XYZ file of C-alpha atoms in Angstrom:
466
model
C 37.799 -206.944 5.194
C 40.962 -209.009 5.077
C 41.942 -211.923 2.896
C 42.613 -215.252 4.629
C 46.223 -215.377 3.374
C 48.683 -216.203 6.025
C 49.051 -219.460 7.954
C 47.178 -220.006 11.235
C 50.566 -220.189 13.048
C 51.086 -216.432 12.629
C 48.901 -214.113 14.739
C 47.037 -211.011 13.616
C 47.697 -208.084 15.994
C 45.175 -205.209 15.974
C 46.966 -202.111 17.322
C 45.278 -199.385 19.404
C 46.416 -195.810 18.767
C 48.173 -195.497 22.074
C 50.690 -198.150 21.114
C 51.774 -196.147 18.028
C 51.945 -192.904 20.008
C 53.994 -194.653 22.680
C 56.390 -196.200 20.296
C 56.189 -195.387 16.548
C 58.596 -198.224 15.733
C 56.094 -200.727 17.202
C 55.086 -201.434 13.530
C 58.347 -203.299 13.104
C 58.331 -205.169 16.478
C 55.975 -208.059 15.613
C 58.460 -210.200 13.577
C 56.591 -212.851 11.433
C 53.139 -211.787 12.678
C 50.753 -209.481 10.813
C 49.398 -206.135 11.963
C 45.883 -204.683 11.409
C 45.012 -201.074 11.812
C 41.362 -199.962 12.129
C 40.447 -196.721 10.418
C 39.595 -195.074 13.769
C 43.258 -195.579 14.780
C 44.415 -193.580 11.781
C 41.931 -190.845 12.635
C 43.126 -190.650 16.243
C 46.726 -190.405 15.060
C 45.673 -187.491 12.908
C 43.931 -185.783 15.828
C 47.067 -186.033 18.056
C 49.728 -184.935 15.497
C 49.768 -181.202 16.416
C 52.039 -179.802 19.059
C 55.533 -180.192 20.334
C 54.851 -182.880 23.034
C 56.409 -186.377 22.918
C 53.071 -187.885 22.036
C 52.549 -185.527 19.082
C 56.076 -186.203 17.828
C 55.452 -189.922 18.056
C 52.119 -189.602 16.199
C 53.834 -187.793 13.335
C 56.586 -190.362 13.228
C 54.060 -193.231 13.124
C 52.254 -191.570 10.216
C 55.605 -191.331 8.291
C 56.313 -195.034 8.996
C 52.829 -195.947 7.737
C 53.270 -193.933 4.521
C 56.532 -195.689 3.834
C 54.992 -199.066 4.352
C 51.840 -198.489 2.334
C 53.652 -196.403 -0.336
C 51.648 -195.721 -3.485
C 50.624 -199.298 -4.297
C 46.947 -199.275 -3.502
C 46.299 -202.730 -5.077
C 48.374 -204.365 -2.292
C 46.105 -203.144 0.545
C 43.822 -206.227 0.308
C 46.848 -208.548 0.142
C 48.674 -206.746 2.864
C 51.753 -204.479 2.586
C 55.118 -206.045 3.599
C 56.592 -204.527 6.765
C 60.220 -205.303 5.697
C 61.242 -201.843 4.686
C 64.601 -199.929 5.043
C 66.547 -201.401 8.041
C 63.703 -203.751 9.096
C 64.424 -206.585 6.679
C 64.119 -209.158 9.560
C 60.315 -208.482 9.794
C 58.310 -210.865 7.618
C 54.779 -209.888 8.587
C 52.359 -207.703 6.704
C 50.320 -204.607 7.420
C 46.565 -204.566 6.772
C 44.419 -201.441 6.873
C 40.651 -201.491 7.349
C 39.120 -201.108 3.861
C 35.464 -201.941 4.598
C 32.793 -201.085 7.116
C 32.260 -203.392 10.115
C 29.231 -205.546 10.395
C 29.808 -206.843 13.943
C 27.604 -205.094 16.529
C 28.374 -204.540 20.152
C 24.947 -204.040 21.753
C 26.297 -203.791 25.348
C 28.812 -201.013 24.323
C 26.835 -197.941 23.489
C 27.809 -195.040 21.263
C 30.496 -194.561 18.628
C 33.428 -194.172 21.054
C 36.812 -194.857 19.388
C 37.552 -197.670 21.809
C 34.223 -199.335 20.974
C 34.837 -198.970 17.226
C 38.266 -200.729 17.602
C 36.597 -203.493 19.630
C 33.936 -204.108 16.905
C 36.753 -204.359 14.302
C 38.532 -206.976 16.530
C 35.244 -208.924 17.019
C 34.639 -208.851 13.220
C 38.103 -210.253 12.553
C 37.628 -212.840 15.306
C 34.473 -214.108 13.548
C 35.667 -213.845 9.957
C 38.965 -215.587 10.743
C 38.129 -218.407 13.079
C 41.332 -220.378 12.371
C 43.643 -217.493 13.233
C 44.485 -215.927 16.593
C 43.410 -212.318 16.651
C 44.870 -210.210 19.472
C 44.215 -206.606 20.492
C 47.340 -204.769 21.580
C 46.770 -201.634 23.727
C 48.402 -199.619 26.552
C 44.937 -198.792 27.832
C 43.904 -201.190 30.687
C 40.148 -200.320 30.261
C 39.922 -201.384 26.636
C 41.739 -204.577 27.453
C 39.211 -205.373 30.179
C 36.319 -204.633 27.755
C 37.952 -206.846 25.114
C 38.198 -209.808 27.489
C 34.517 -209.229 28.545
C 33.428 -209.768 24.935
C 35.627 -212.795 24.565
C 38.596 -211.228 22.588
C 42.218 -211.744 23.461
C 43.985 -208.564 24.500
C 47.601 -207.807 25.521
C 49.786 -204.860 26.734
C 52.646 -203.759 24.521
C 55.749 -205.114 26.138
C 58.435 -204.593 23.500
C 59.723 -201.401 25.038
C 60.238 -203.061 28.445
C 63.834 -203.647 29.368
C 62.866 -206.065 32.150
C 59.593 -207.782 32.935
C 60.507 -207.927 36.669
C 62.492 -205.005 38.051
C 63.646 -207.256 40.896
C 66.082 -208.667 38.252
C 67.531 -205.209 37.538
C 71.377 -205.000 38.000
C 72.070 -203.702 41.503
C 75.813 -202.908 40.893
C 76.827 -205.137 43.809
C 77.379 -208.828 44.491
C 77.722 -210.588 47.855
C 80.536 -213.116 47.957
C 79.830 -216.574 49.506
C 81.482 -217.755 52.775
C 83.746 -220.144 50.889
C 84.897 -217.473 48.381
C 88.512 -217.321 49.498
C 88.887 -221.130 49.649
C 87.956 -221.380 45.997
C 89.551 -218.219 44.662
C 92.785 -217.640 46.517
C 94.873 -220.132 44.602
C 97.615 -218.264 42.714
C 96.453 -215.073 44.365
C 98.492 -211.934 43.437
C 98.415 -208.589 45.268
C 100.106 -205.282 44.663
C 99.813 -201.599 45.392
C 99.665 -198.774 42.843
C 99.369 -195.047 43.705
C 98.279 -195.940 47.253
C 95.505 -198.299 46.029
C 95.434 -202.040 46.800
C 94.790 -204.574 43.967
C 94.196 -208.351 44.029
C 94.284 -210.745 41.018
C 92.087 -213.761 41.815
C 91.203 -216.921 39.872
C 88.097 -219.011 40.280
C 84.597 -219.903 38.911
C 82.856 -216.702 40.121
C 85.142 -214.442 38.057
C 83.111 -215.282 34.882
C 80.038 -213.668 36.384
C 81.771 -210.380 37.431
C 81.070 -207.147 35.500
C 83.554 -204.269 35.228
C 82.963 -201.631 37.994
C 80.690 -204.025 39.868
C 81.209 -203.936 43.723
C 81.851 -207.232 45.534
C 81.652 -207.569 49.271
C 82.531 -210.384 51.696
C 80.885 -209.907 55.160
C 82.241 -212.799 57.226
C 85.230 -213.076 59.596
C 87.378 -210.467 57.650
C 85.069 -208.052 55.761
C 86.264 -207.166 52.301
C 84.789 -204.535 49.966
C 86.237 -204.181 46.380
C 85.371 -203.078 42.917
C 85.993 -205.233 39.783
C 88.499 -203.485 37.550
C 89.000 -206.111 34.820
C 87.932 -209.693 34.003
C 89.466 -212.243 31.674
C 88.034 -215.762 31.612
C 88.432 -217.241 35.090
C 90.565 -214.391 36.347
C 89.616 -210.955 37.738
C 91.388 -207.886 39.125
C 89.738 -206.415 42.260
C 90.565 -203.012 43.766
C 89.915 -202.404 47.440
C 87.455 -199.525 47.755
C 88.287 -196.345 49.658
C 86.506 -196.147 53.079
C 84.404 -192.946 53.098
C 82.724 -194.026 56.360
C 85.718 -192.543 58.175
C 85.646 -188.896 59.156
C 89.153 -188.273 57.742
C 87.901 -189.223 54.220
C 84.753 -187.000 54.412
C 83.483 -185.420 51.245
C 82.439 -181.777 51.866
C 81.766 -182.769 55.536
C 79.696 -185.798 54.485
C 80.663 -189.399 55.394
C 79.042 -192.593 54.159
C 76.581 -194.097 56.633
C 76.355 -197.580 55.101
C 77.995 -199.919 52.642
C 75.946 -198.825 49.629
C 76.611 -195.119 50.207
C 80.344 -195.954 50.465
C 80.165 -197.675 47.116
C 78.275 -194.762 45.623
C 80.895 -192.217 46.800
C 83.682 -194.396 45.311
C 81.934 -194.029 41.863
C 81.084 -190.393 42.266
C 84.744 -189.457 43.203
C 86.314 -191.594 40.500
C 87.286 -189.304 37.521
C 87.556 -192.410 35.270
C 83.819 -193.113 35.650
C 81.916 -190.831 33.321
C 78.384 -192.086 33.877
C 76.888 -193.008 37.253
C 73.377 -194.207 38.003
C 72.010 -194.230 41.615
C 68.704 -195.856 42.394
C 67.011 -195.891 45.736
C 63.891 -194.951 47.652
C 63.313 -191.547 49.237
C 65.924 -190.726 51.952
C 68.732 -193.055 50.868
C 71.037 -190.059 50.268
C 71.203 -190.012 46.442
C 71.093 -186.218 45.956
C 73.187 -185.381 49.082
C 76.076 -187.742 48.115
C 76.023 -186.502 44.563
C 76.074 -182.826 45.463
C 78.801 -183.304 48.039
C 81.093 -185.038 45.552
C 80.126 -182.501 42.832
C 81.081 -179.552 45.040
C 84.387 -181.132 46.171
C 85.442 -181.888 42.541
C 84.240 -178.539 41.257
C 85.356 -176.055 44.071
C 88.238 -177.921 45.689
C 89.788 -180.201 43.027
C 88.669 -178.057 40.087
C 88.157 -181.133 37.903
C 84.848 -179.715 36.589
C 84.081 -176.029 35.854
C 80.467 -176.015 37.076
C 77.573 -178.198 38.244
C 74.442 -178.390 36.083
C 71.313 -179.812 37.633
C 68.107 -180.697 35.787
C 65.002 -182.687 36.414
C 61.736 -183.638 34.722
C 58.994 -181.233 35.631
C 56.163 -183.699 36.194
C 53.834 -182.538 38.948
C 52.654 -185.025 41.575
C 49.478 -183.118 42.302
C 47.529 -180.569 40.197
C 49.647 -178.284 38.020
C 50.059 -174.772 39.403
C 50.026 -173.018 35.932
C 52.676 -170.856 34.416
C 55.614 -169.595 36.578
C 57.043 -166.126 36.214
C 60.758 -165.181 35.638
C 63.775 -166.553 33.878
C 64.519 -170.203 33.194
C 66.346 -170.531 36.578
C 63.456 -168.866 38.439
C 60.863 -171.041 36.688
C 62.847 -174.155 37.688
C 63.456 -173.017 41.261
C 60.096 -174.451 42.691
C 61.092 -177.855 41.200
C 64.467 -177.719 42.906
C 63.414 -177.795 46.539
C 65.548 -180.991 46.922
C 68.594 -179.016 45.794
C 67.912 -176.228 48.348
C 67.366 -178.762 51.164
C 70.636 -180.637 50.498
C 72.564 -177.351 50.114
C 71.418 -176.355 53.574
C 72.773 -179.642 54.971
C 76.052 -179.238 53.129
C 76.463 -175.602 54.237
C 75.871 -176.377 57.939
C 78.572 -179.065 57.882
C 81.365 -176.452 58.289
C 81.010 -175.560 61.965
C 84.149 -173.445 62.299
C 83.298 -170.988 59.445
C 80.812 -168.977 61.363
C 77.783 -167.140 59.973
C 79.786 -164.802 57.570
C 81.877 -167.694 56.259
C 78.880 -169.809 55.653
C 77.072 -166.944 53.792
C 80.195 -166.458 51.603
C 80.314 -170.212 50.857
C 76.639 -170.199 50.009
C 77.175 -167.413 47.483
C 80.201 -169.201 46.026
C 78.225 -172.434 45.680
C 75.283 -170.717 43.982
C 77.616 -169.217 41.310
C 78.775 -172.683 40.435
C 75.437 -174.502 40.281
C 73.268 -173.910 37.258
C 69.680 -175.066 37.067
C 68.572 -175.954 33.566
C 65.295 -177.028 32.071
C 65.135 -180.259 29.926
C 63.152 -178.309 27.280
C 66.272 -176.487 26.115
C 68.778 -179.331 26.012
C 68.640 -180.383 22.433
C 71.763 -179.295 20.465
C 73.809 -178.318 23.544
C 77.259 -179.631 24.475
C 78.607 -179.540 27.977
C 82.407 -179.403 28.452
C 84.019 -180.282 31.828
C 80.677 -180.098 33.609
C 79.179 -182.182 36.376
C 75.697 -182.910 35.080
C 73.115 -184.201 37.558
C 69.763 -185.528 36.197
C 67.367 -185.820 39.162
C 64.072 -187.798 39.059
C 65.425 -189.643 36.005
C 62.803 -192.422 36.396
C 60.285 -190.059 34.650
C 62.330 -189.943 31.441
C 61.667 -192.091 28.398
C 64.578 -193.986 26.829
C 64.623 -191.442 24.011
C 64.724 -188.453 26.317
C 67.521 -190.162 28.293
C 69.533 -190.569 25.180
C 69.000 -186.901 24.238
C 70.447 -185.876 27.641
C 73.300 -188.255 27.951
C 74.563 -187.392 24.440
C 74.937 -183.773 25.533
C 78.166 -184.734 27.377
C 81.301 -183.387 25.866
C 84.943 -184.140 26.925
C 85.579 -184.110 30.649
C 81.914 -184.193 31.611
C 80.480 -186.562 34.172
C 76.719 -187.426 34.097
C 74.946 -188.727 37.238
C 71.310 -190.004 36.992
C 69.303 -190.187 40.229
C 65.928 -191.784 40.666
C 63.437 -194.098 42.295
C 61.639 -196.357 39.855
C 58.897 -197.002 42.383
C 57.804 -193.270 41.965
C 57.042 -192.840 38.225
C 54.713 -189.889 37.555
C 54.843 -189.925 33.721
C 51.744 -191.494 31.935
C 52.642 -194.601 29.832
C 55.918 -195.161 31.635
C 56.293 -198.264 33.939
C 59.191 -199.556 36.026
C 60.160 -201.874 33.217
C 60.076 -199.211 30.417
C 61.566 -196.200 32.238
C 64.601 -194.577 30.711
C 66.431 -195.029 34.016
C 65.865 -198.847 33.964
C 66.937 -198.716 30.306
C 70.321 -197.067 30.920
C 71.096 -199.163 34.024
C 70.645 -202.317 31.982
C 72.351 -201.060 28.736
C 75.409 -199.480 30.425
C 76.296 -202.271 32.852
C 79.758 -203.640 32.279
C 81.118 -200.623 30.475
C 84.554 -199.471 31.709
C 83.509 -195.905 32.430
C 80.078 -196.635 33.951
C 79.041 -197.409 37.510
C 75.754 -198.201 39.271
C 74.619 -198.652 42.824
C 71.130 -199.436 44.251
C 70.962 -197.698 47.656
C 68.938 -199.740 50.084
C 68.867 -198.185 53.561
C 67.106 -194.925 54.186
C 69.197 -192.453 56.306
C 66.810 -189.515 56.401
C 65.187 -190.044 59.793
C 63.508 -192.835 61.825
C 60.095 -191.368 60.881
C 60.842 -191.296 57.162
C 62.269 -194.829 57.242
C 59.268 -196.226 59.108
C 56.867 -194.404 56.752
C 58.658 -195.781 53.648
C 58.374 -199.355 55.054
C 54.931 -199.320 56.527
C 52.894 -197.047 54.168
């Protein structure tokens, strides 16, 4: 089946079809190790190539990659085809395709199910190459369990994961220690510019600061600031605006906790083009974003309109096709928008019923609901783009959306990575985790993880206890 060519130090990875359909570039992610593809994997790729879904697109791309690797040199199939093609010169492993029938039998696994055929190939390689580590790589938990039951090593595909542990994900905030001012106030400079207070500090902690990261000191004199620049052991901090005070309210909304205050500072900053807000249900992500969007669109006229979109992944059973225009089809998915608009509209007590109805009509003319399906090729100019439930997006879909932003557009991604409804996506590989990690430290980016729920005592208790 496969010649005993390479050294025992390099592993032989047998790929399941779902790995290629999840990430077509996985063929180039195994560095010096070799890859083996059973014939049934190629057949499954062929069966899944039709359609416009993400899986079908990936299956087609995987097939193109395979053709480029294999080429027309059939004599090299036994020896293995080098994976170092095009921009993947760093890969030194080889690709092997199954060229002969399998002799290994699996008496306890009945039938010719594709998974069982892959397992019999892995077992055959395991026996024919005793000096080499043969590993099955699959996104399917069940095939990994079956593989271990027959004594074969099996692993998940981790290369697409930004972080193995999402507890390590950048929170956008840093708590300062009690002795912070003792160590950092030497040669302290302070000044005011356009009504904003700045401090230049020097000390060991400055090296670990990221631009637009919030720092807070909660001891005898509380201090909340945002890092504006860093250089070696020096950093410039700007004192944040206090949105917890009623006089600084945004569309009638005030921040109820420290994290919400930090989030409003980012949302109201015209220099920050990309904001990500993470947090469990009820932390105020959508309400704060909508309030700041309405203020900057209707009052300050920085943006021409608000565009809201979200991934249409149902939590329960799908309810079939929906009638009407794009906006009408998206309406059932936008219940969160309606709920938050109700809250924002009731905040103006003096307007009366007629005034509130007029405001409601004005708001609705400025908020557009768009489907993700029609985003490719568009450019948004001077828009406030809100991507809700962003944890259900893949990194590629996230890239497609964020690159729609033209001059003067602000993009805000909201989500809770503990509530992922998309198959194949995990907390570590979600597009939202991906952008939080990749954008941190960029001058025009900001991120806050909201912690405290502010919806109701019932919702907060349910989120903790259930």
